[in-house]
PDB file of C-alpha atoms in Angstrom:
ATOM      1  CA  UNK O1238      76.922 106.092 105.814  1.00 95.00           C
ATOM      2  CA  UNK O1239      78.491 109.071 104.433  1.00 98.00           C
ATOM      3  CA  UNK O1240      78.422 111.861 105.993  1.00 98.00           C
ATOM      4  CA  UNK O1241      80.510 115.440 105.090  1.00 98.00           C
ATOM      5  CA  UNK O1242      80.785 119.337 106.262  1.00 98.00           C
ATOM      6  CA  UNK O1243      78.469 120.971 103.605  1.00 97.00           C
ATOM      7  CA  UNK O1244      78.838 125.069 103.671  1.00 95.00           C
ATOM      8  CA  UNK O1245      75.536 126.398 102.367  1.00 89.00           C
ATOM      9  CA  UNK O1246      75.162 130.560 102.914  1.00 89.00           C
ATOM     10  CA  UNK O1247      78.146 130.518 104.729  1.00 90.00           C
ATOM     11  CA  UNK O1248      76.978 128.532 106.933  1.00 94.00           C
ATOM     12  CA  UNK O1249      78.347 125.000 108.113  1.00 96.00           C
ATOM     13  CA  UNK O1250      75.931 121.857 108.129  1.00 96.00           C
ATOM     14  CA  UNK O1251      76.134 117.996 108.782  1.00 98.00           C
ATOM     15  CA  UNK O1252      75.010 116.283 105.914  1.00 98.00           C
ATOM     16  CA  UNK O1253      74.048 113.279 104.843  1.00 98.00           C
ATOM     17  CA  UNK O1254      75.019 111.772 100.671  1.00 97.00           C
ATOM     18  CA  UNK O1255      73.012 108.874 100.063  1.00 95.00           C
ATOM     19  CA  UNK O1256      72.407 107.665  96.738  1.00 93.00           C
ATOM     20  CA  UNK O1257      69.399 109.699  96.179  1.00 94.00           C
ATOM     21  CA  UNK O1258      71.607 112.723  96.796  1.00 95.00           C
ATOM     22  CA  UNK O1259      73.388 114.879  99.554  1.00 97.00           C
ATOM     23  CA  UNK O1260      70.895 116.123 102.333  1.00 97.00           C
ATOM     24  CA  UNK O1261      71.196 118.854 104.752  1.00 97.00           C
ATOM     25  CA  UNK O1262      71.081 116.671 108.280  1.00 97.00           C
ATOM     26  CA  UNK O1263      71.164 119.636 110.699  1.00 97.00           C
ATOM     27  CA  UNK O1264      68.554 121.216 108.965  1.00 95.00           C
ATOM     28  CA  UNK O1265      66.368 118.055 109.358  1.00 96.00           C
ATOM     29  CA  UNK O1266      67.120 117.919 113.158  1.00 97.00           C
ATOM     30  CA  UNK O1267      66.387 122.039 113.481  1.00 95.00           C
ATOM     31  CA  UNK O1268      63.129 121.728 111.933  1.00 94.00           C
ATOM     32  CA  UNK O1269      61.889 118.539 113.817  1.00 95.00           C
ATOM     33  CA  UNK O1270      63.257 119.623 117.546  1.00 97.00           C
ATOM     34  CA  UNK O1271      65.616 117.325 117.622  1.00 97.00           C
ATOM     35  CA  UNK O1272      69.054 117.267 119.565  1.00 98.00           C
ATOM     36  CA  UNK O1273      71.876 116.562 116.893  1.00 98.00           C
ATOM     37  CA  UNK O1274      76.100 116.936 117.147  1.00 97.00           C
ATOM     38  CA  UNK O1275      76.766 120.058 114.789  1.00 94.00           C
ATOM     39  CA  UNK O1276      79.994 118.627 113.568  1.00 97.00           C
ATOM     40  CA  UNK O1277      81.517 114.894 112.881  1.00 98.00           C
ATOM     41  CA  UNK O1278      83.794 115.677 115.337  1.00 98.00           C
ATOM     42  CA  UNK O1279      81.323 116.278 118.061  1.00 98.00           C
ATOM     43  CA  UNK O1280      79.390 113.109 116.674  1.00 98.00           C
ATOM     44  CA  UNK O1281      82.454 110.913 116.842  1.00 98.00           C
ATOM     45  CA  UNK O1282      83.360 112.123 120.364  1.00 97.00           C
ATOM     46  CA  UNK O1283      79.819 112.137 121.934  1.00 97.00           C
ATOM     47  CA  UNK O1284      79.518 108.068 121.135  1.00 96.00           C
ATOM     48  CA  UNK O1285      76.676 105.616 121.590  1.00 95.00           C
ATOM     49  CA  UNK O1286      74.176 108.936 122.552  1.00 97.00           C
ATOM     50  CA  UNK O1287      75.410 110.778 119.081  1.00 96.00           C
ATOM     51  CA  UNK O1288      74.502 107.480 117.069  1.00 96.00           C
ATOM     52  CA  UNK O1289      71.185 107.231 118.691  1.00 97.00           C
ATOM     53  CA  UNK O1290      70.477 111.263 117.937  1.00 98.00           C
ATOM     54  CA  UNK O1291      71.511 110.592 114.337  1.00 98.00           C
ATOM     55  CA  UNK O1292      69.469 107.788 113.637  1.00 97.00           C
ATOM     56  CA  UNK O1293      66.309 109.427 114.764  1.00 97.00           C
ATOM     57  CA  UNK O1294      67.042 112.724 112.710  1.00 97.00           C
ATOM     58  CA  UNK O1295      68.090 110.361 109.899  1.00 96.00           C
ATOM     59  CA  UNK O1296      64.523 108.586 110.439  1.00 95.00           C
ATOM     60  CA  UNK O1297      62.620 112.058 110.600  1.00 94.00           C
ATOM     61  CA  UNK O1298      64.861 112.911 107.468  1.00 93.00           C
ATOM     62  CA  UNK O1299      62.631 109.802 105.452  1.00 90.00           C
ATOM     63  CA  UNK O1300      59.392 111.599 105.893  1.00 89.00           C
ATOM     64  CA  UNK O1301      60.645 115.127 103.965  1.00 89.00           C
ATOM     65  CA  UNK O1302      63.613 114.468 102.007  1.00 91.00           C
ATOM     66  CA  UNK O1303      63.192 116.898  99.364  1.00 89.00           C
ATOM     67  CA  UNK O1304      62.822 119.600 101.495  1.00 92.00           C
ATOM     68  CA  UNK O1305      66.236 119.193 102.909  1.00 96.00           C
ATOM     69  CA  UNK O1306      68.072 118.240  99.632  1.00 96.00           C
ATOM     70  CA  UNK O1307      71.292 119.828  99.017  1.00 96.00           C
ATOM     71  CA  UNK O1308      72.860 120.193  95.226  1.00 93.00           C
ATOM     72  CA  UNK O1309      76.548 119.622  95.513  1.00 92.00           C
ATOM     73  CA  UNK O1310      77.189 122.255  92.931  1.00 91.00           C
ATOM     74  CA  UNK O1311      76.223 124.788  94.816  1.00 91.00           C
ATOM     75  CA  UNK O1312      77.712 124.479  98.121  1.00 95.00           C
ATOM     76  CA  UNK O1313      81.171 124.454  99.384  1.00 95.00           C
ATOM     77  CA  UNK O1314      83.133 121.629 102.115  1.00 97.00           C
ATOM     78  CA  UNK O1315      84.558 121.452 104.792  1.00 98.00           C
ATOM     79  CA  UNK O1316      87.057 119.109 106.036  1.00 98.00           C
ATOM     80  CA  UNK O1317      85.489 116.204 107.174  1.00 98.00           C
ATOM     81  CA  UNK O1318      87.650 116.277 110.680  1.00 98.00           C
ATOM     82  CA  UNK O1319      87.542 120.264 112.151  1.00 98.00           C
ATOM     83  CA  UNK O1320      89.128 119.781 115.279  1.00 97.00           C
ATOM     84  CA  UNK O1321      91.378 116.674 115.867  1.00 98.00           C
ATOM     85  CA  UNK O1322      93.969 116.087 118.866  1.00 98.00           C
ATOM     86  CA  UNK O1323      96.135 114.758 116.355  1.00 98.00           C
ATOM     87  CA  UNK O1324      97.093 114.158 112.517  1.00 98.00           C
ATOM     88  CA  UNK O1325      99.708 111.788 111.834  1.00 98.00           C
ATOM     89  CA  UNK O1326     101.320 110.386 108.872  1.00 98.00           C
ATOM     90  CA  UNK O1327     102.857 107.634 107.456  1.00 97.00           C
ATOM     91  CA  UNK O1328     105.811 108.035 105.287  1.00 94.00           C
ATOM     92  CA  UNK O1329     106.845 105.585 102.376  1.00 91.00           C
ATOM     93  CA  UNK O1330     104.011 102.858 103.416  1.00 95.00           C
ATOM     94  CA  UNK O1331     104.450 101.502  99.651  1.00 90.00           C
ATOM     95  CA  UNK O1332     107.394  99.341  98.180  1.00 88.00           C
ATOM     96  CA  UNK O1333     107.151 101.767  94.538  1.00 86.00           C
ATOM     97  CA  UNK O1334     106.710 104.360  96.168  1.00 89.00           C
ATOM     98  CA  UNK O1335     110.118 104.224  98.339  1.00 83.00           C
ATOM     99  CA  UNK O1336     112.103 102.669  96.004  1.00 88.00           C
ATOM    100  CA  UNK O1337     110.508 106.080  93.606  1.00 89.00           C
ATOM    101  CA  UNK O1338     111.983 107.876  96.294  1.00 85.00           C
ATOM    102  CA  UNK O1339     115.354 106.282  96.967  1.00 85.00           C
ATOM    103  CA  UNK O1340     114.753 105.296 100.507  1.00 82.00           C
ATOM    104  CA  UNK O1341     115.130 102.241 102.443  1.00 87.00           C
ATOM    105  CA  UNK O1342     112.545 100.441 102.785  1.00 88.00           C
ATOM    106  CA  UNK O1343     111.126 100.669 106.102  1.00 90.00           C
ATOM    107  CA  UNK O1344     110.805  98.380 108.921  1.00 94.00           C
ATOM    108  CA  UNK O1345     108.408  99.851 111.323  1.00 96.00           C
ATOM    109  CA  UNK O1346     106.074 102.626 110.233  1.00 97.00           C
ATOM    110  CA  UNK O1347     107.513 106.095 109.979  1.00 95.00           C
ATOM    111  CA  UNK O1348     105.582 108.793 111.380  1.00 97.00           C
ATOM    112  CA  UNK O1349     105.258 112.277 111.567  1.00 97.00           C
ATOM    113  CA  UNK O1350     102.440 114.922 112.029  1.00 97.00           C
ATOM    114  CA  UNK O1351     100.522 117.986 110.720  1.00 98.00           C
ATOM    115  CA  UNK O1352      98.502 120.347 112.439  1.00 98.00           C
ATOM    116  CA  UNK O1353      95.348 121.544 112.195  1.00 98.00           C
ATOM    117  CA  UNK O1354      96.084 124.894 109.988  1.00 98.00           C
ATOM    118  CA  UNK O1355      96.811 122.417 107.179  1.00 98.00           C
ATOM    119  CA  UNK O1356      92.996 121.026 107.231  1.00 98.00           C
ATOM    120  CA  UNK O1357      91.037 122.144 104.261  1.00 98.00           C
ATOM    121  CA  UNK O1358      88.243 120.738 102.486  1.00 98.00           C
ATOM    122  CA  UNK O1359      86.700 119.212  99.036  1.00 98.00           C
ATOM    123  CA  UNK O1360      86.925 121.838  96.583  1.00 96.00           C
ATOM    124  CA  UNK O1361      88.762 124.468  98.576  1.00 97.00           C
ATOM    125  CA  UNK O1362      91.841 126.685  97.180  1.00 98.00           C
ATOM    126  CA  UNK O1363      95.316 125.650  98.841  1.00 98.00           C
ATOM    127  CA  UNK O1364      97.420 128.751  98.735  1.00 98.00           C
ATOM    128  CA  UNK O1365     101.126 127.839  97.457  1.00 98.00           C
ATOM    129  CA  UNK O1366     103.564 130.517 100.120  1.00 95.00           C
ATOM    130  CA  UNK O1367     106.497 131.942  98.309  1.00 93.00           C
ATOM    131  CA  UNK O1368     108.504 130.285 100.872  1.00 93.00           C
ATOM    132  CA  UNK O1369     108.964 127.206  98.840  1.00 97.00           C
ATOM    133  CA  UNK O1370     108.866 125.626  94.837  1.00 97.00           C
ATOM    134  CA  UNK O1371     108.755 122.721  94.643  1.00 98.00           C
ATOM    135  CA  UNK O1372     104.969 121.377  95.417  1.00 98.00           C
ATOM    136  CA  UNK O1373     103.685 117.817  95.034  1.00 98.00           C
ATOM    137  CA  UNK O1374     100.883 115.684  95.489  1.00 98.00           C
ATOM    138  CA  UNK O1375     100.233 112.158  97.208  1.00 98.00           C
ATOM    139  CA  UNK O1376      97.354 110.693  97.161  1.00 98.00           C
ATOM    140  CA  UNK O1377      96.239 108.676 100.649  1.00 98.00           C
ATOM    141  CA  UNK O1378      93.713 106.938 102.341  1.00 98.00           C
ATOM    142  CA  UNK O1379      92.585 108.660 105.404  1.00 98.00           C
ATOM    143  CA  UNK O1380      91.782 107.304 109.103  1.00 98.00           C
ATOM    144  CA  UNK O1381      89.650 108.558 111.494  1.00 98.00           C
ATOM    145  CA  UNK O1382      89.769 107.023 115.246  1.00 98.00           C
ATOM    146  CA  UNK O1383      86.558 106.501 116.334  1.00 98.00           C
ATOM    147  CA  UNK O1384      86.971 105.733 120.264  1.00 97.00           C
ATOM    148  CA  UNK O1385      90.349 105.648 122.565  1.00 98.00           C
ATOM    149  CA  UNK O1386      92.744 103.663 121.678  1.00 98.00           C
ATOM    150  CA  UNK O1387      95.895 102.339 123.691  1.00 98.00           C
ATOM    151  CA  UNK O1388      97.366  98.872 123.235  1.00 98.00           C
ATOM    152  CA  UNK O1389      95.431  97.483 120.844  1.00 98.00           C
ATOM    153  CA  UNK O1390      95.908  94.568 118.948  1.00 98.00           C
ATOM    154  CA  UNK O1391      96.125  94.196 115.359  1.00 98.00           C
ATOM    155  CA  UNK O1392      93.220  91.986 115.600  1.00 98.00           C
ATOM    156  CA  UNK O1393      91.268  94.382 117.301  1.00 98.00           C
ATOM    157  CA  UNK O1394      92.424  97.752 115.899  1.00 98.00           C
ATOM    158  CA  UNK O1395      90.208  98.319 113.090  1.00 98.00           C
ATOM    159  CA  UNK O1396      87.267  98.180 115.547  1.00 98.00           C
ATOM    160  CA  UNK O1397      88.814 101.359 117.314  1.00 98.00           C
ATOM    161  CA  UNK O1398      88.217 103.324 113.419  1.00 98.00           C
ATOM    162  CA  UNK O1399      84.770 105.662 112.770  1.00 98.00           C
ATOM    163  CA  UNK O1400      85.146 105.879 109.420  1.00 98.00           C
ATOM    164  CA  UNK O1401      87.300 106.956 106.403  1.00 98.00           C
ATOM    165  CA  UNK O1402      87.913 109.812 103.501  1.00 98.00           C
ATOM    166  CA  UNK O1403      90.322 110.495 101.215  1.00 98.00           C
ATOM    167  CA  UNK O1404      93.295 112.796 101.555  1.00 98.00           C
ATOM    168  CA  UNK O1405      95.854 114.425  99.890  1.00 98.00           C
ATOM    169  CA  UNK O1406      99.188 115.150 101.411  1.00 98.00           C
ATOM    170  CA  UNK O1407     100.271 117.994  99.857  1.00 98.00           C
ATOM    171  CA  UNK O1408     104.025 118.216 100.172  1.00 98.00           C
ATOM    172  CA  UNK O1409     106.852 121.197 100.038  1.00 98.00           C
ATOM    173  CA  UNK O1410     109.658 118.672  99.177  1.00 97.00           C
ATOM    174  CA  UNK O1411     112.345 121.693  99.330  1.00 97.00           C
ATOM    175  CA  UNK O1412     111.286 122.411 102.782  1.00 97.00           C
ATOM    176  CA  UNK O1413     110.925 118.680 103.727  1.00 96.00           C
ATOM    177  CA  UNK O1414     114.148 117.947 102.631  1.00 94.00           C
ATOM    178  CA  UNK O1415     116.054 121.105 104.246  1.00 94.00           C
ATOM    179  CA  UNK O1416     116.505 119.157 107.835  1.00 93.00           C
ATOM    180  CA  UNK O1417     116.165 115.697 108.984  1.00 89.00           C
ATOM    181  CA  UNK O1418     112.874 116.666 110.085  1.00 91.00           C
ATOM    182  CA  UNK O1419     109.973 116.533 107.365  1.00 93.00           C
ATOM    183  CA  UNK O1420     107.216 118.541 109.777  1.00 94.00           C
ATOM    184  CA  UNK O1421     108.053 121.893 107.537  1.00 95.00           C
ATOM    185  CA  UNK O1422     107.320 120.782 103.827  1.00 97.00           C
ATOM    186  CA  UNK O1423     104.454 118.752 105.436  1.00 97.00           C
ATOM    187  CA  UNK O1424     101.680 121.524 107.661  1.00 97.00           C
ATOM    188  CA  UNK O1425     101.801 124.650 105.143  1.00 98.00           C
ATOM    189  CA  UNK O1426      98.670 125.878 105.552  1.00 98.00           C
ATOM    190  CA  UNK O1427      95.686 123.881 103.799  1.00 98.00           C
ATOM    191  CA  UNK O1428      98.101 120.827 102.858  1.00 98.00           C
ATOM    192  CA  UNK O1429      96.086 118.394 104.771  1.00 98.00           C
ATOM    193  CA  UNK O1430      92.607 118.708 102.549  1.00 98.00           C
ATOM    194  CA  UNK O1431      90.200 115.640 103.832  1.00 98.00           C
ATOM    195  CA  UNK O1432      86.644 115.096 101.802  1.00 98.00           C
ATOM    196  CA  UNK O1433      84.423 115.222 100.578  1.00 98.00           C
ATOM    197  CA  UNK O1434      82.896 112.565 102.883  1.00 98.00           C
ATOM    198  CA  UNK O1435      83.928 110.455 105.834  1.00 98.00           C
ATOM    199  CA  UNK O1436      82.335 107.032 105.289  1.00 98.00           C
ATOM    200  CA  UNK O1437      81.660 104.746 108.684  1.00 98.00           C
ATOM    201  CA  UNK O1438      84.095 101.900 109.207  1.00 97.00           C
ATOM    202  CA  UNK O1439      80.718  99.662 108.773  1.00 95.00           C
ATOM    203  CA  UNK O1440      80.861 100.160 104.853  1.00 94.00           C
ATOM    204  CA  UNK O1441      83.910  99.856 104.034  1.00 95.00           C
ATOM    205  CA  UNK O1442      86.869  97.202 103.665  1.00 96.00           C
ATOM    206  CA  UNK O1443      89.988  99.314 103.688  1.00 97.00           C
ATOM    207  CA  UNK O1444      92.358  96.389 102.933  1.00 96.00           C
ATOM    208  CA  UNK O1445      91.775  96.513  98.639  1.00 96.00           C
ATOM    209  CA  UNK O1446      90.459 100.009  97.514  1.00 98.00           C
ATOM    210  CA  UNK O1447      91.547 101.317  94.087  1.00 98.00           C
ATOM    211  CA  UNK O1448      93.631 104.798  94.787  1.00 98.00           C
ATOM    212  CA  UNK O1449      94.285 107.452  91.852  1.00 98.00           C
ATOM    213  CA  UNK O1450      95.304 111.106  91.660  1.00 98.00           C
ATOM    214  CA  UNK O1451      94.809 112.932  88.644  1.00 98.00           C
ATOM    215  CA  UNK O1452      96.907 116.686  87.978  1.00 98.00           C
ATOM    216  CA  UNK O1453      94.790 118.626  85.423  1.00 98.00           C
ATOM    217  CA  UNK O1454      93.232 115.517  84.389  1.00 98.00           C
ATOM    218  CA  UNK O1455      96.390 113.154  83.970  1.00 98.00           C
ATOM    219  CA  UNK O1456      96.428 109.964  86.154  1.00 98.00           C
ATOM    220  CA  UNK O1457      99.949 110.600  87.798  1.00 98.00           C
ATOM    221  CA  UNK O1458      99.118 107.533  90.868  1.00 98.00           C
ATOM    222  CA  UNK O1459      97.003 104.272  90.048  1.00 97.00           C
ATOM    223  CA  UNK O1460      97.071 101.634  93.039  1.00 96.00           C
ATOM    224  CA  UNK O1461      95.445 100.128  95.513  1.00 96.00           C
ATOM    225  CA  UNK O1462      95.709  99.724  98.949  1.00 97.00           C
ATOM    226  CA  UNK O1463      96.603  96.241  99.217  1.00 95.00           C
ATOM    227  CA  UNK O1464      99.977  97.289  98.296  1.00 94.00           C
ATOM    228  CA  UNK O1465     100.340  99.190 101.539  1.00 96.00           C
ATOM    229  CA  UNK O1466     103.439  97.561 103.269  1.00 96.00           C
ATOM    230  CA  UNK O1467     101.644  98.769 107.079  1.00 97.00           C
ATOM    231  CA  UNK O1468      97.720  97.765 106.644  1.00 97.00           C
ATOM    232  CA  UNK O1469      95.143 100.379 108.459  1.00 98.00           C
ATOM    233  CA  UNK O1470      94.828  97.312 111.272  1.00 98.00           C
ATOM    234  CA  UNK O1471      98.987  97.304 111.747  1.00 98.00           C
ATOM    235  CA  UNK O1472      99.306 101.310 111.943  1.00 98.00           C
ATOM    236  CA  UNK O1473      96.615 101.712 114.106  1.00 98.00           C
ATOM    237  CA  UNK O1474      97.599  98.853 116.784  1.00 98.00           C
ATOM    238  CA  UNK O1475     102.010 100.080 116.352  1.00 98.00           C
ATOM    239  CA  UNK O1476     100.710 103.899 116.656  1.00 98.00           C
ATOM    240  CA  UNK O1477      98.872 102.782 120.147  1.00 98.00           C
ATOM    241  CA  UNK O1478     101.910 101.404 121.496  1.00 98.00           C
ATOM    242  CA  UNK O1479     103.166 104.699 121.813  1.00 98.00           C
ATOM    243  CA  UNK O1480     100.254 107.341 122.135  1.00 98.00           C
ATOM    244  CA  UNK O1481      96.512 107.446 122.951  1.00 98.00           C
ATOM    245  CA  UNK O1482      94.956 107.447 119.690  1.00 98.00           C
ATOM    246  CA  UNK O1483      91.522 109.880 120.631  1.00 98.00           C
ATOM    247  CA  UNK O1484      88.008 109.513 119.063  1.00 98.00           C
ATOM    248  CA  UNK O1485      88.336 112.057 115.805  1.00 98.00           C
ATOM    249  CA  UNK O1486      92.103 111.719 115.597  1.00 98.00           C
ATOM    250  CA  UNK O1487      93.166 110.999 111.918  1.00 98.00           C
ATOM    251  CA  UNK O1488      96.221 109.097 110.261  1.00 98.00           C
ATOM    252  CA  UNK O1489      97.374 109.438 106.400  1.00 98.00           C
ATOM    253  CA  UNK O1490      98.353 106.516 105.674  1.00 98.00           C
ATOM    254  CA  UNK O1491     100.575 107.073 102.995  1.00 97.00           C
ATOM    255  CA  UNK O1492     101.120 107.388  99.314  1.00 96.00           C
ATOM    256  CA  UNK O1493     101.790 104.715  96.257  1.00 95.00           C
ATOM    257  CA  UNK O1494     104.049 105.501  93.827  1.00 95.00           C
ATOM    258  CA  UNK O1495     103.598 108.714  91.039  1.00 96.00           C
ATOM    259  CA  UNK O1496     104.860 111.881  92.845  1.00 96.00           C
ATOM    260  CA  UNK O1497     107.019 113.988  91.133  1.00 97.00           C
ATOM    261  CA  UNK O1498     109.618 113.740  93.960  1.00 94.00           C
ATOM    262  CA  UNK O1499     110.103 109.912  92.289  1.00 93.00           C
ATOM    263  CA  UNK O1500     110.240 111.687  88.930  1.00 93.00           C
ATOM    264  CA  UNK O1501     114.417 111.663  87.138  1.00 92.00           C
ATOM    265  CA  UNK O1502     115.229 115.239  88.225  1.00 94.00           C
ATOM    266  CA  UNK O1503     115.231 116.178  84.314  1.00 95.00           C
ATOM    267  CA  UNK O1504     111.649 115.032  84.281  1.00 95.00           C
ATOM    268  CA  UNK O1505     110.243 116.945  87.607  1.00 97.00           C
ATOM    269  CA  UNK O1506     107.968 120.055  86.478  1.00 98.00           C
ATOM    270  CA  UNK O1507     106.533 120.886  90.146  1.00 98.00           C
ATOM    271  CA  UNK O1508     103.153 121.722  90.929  1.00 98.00           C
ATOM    272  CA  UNK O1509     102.061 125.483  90.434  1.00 98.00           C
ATOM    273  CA  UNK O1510      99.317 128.117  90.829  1.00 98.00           C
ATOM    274  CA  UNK O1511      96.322 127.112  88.381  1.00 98.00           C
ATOM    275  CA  UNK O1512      96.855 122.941  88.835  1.00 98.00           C
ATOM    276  CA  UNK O1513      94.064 121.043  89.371  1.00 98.00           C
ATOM    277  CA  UNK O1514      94.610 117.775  92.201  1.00 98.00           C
ATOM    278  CA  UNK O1515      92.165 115.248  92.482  1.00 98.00           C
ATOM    279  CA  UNK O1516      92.274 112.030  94.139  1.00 98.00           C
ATOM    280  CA  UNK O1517      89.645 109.620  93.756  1.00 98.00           C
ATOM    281  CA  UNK O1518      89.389 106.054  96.501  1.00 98.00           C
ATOM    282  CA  UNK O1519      87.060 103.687  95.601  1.00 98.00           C
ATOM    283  CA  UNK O1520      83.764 103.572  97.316  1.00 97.00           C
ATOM    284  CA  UNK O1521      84.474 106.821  99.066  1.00 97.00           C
ATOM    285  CA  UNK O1522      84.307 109.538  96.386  1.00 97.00           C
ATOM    286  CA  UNK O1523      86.664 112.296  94.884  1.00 98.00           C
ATOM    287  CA  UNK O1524      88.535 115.181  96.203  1.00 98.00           C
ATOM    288  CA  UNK O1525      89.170 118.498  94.283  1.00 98.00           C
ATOM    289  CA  UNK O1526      91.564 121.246  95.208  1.00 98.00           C
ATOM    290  CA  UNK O1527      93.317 123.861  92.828  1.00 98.00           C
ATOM    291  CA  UNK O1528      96.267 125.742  93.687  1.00 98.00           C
ATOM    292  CA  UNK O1529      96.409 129.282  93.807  1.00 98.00           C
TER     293      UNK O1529
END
């Protein structure tokens, strides 16, 4: 399934895309009296008893379709994930795109975090703050914990997942590179958009999807996820280890090679008001923000 955060007269809805088209689920569930989670996070967290509420709105959904549909054009989105306990990130999680970067390549995963101001969704503005200049892109596949997680094995860890979506973490690299720490170029407000849809772990293989970003229309990152040094399976079971991963907590997963901080300094013309990102995983869809 795919299922998103659809704004419709300013008004947040669970909805359904499908390949007849996006459909307004909580409208569906209003209309025929029955008890639905508002949100994915509330879905994700309310388990086995969620999944049994959605299937039967999703079954009541069959009868009327039309009168629920939703054109995409004229609503807005949410991020798929409101409300997590945690967002964490993996740093230089492809060969190219460390070596772009002139860092060592690393032996364990390197982590570190955003927070929940930096969530923004599928077609939403991300303001640029006068704090900073030079803004980049990086494309990434994004997790989303499905059920707790502590000690898992790599065998086992993908099983702990509710679904995917594509990301974009949208980087500060003057502030990320002013201290040892990376947190402040990483959680400006907005630089954590997630959408347009969050497709269940059941349809999807996250070990070979093609990854892109486009700036304005020019492919700046072409890869795949193969290439990831840290699979989805690895991060989640090392991350465990150290934390309780929580049902609707969600991990980047890291960027290929393309960003402008791999770029010869001559060559590095940093992102600015007006630019167009989109990022585009295969099987999952395309995400659109402009900065402003």
């Amino acid at each position: 399934m795919k299922l998103g955060h659809v704004i419709k007269n300013n008004k947040r809805v669970l909805s359904l895309k499908t390949e007849e088209g996006l459909f307004n689920l909580s409208g569906a569930a209003m209309l025929n009296s029955l008890p639905l989670p508002q949100t994915i996070d509330e879905l994700i967290r309310s388990g086995k008893e969620g999944e049994k509420q959605l299937a039967r709105v999703i079954a009541a959904l069959e009868t009327s379709k039309q009168s629920f549909f939703l054109h995409e054009e004229d609503v807005s989105f949410d991020s798929v994930v409101l409300n997590p306990e945690k967002i964490l990130c993996v740093g230089l999680n492809y060969i190219s795109h460390a070596e772009e970067a002139d860092m060592a390549i690393p032996e364990s995963p390197v982590l570190f975090s955003k927070f929940n101001n930096a969530l923004t969704g599928h077609k939403q503005t991300i303001p640029l703050p006068k704090s900073a200049e030079k803004y980049d892109y990086e494309a990434e596949l994004v997790i989303v914990i499905g059920k707790e997680a502590r000690n898992v094995t790599e065998a086992e860890a993908l099983s702990y997942v509710y679904g995917y979506s594509v990301g974009n973490d949208v980087s500060a690299r003057d502030l990320q590179m002013k201290t040892g720490q990376w947190m402040l170029g990483k959680t400006l407000d907005g630089f954590a958009p997630i959408g347009p849809y969050l497709v269940t772990s059941d349809a999807l293989d996250p070990t070979k999807l093609n990854i892109e970003c486009k700036i304005n229309g020019e492919v700046r990152q072409s890869s795949n996820t193969e290439q990831m040094i840290f699979n989805c399976a690895t991060l989640i079971s090392y991350i465990s280890r150290y934390m309780t991963l929580k049902p609707g907590d969600v991990i980047f997963s890291g960027t290929p090679e393309g960003v402008i901080l791999g770029y010869a300094p001559e060559n590095q013309t940093w992102l600015q008001a007006g630019d167009e990102m989109e990022v585009t995983i295969e099987n999952i869809g395309r995400l659109t923000n402009k900065l402003v």
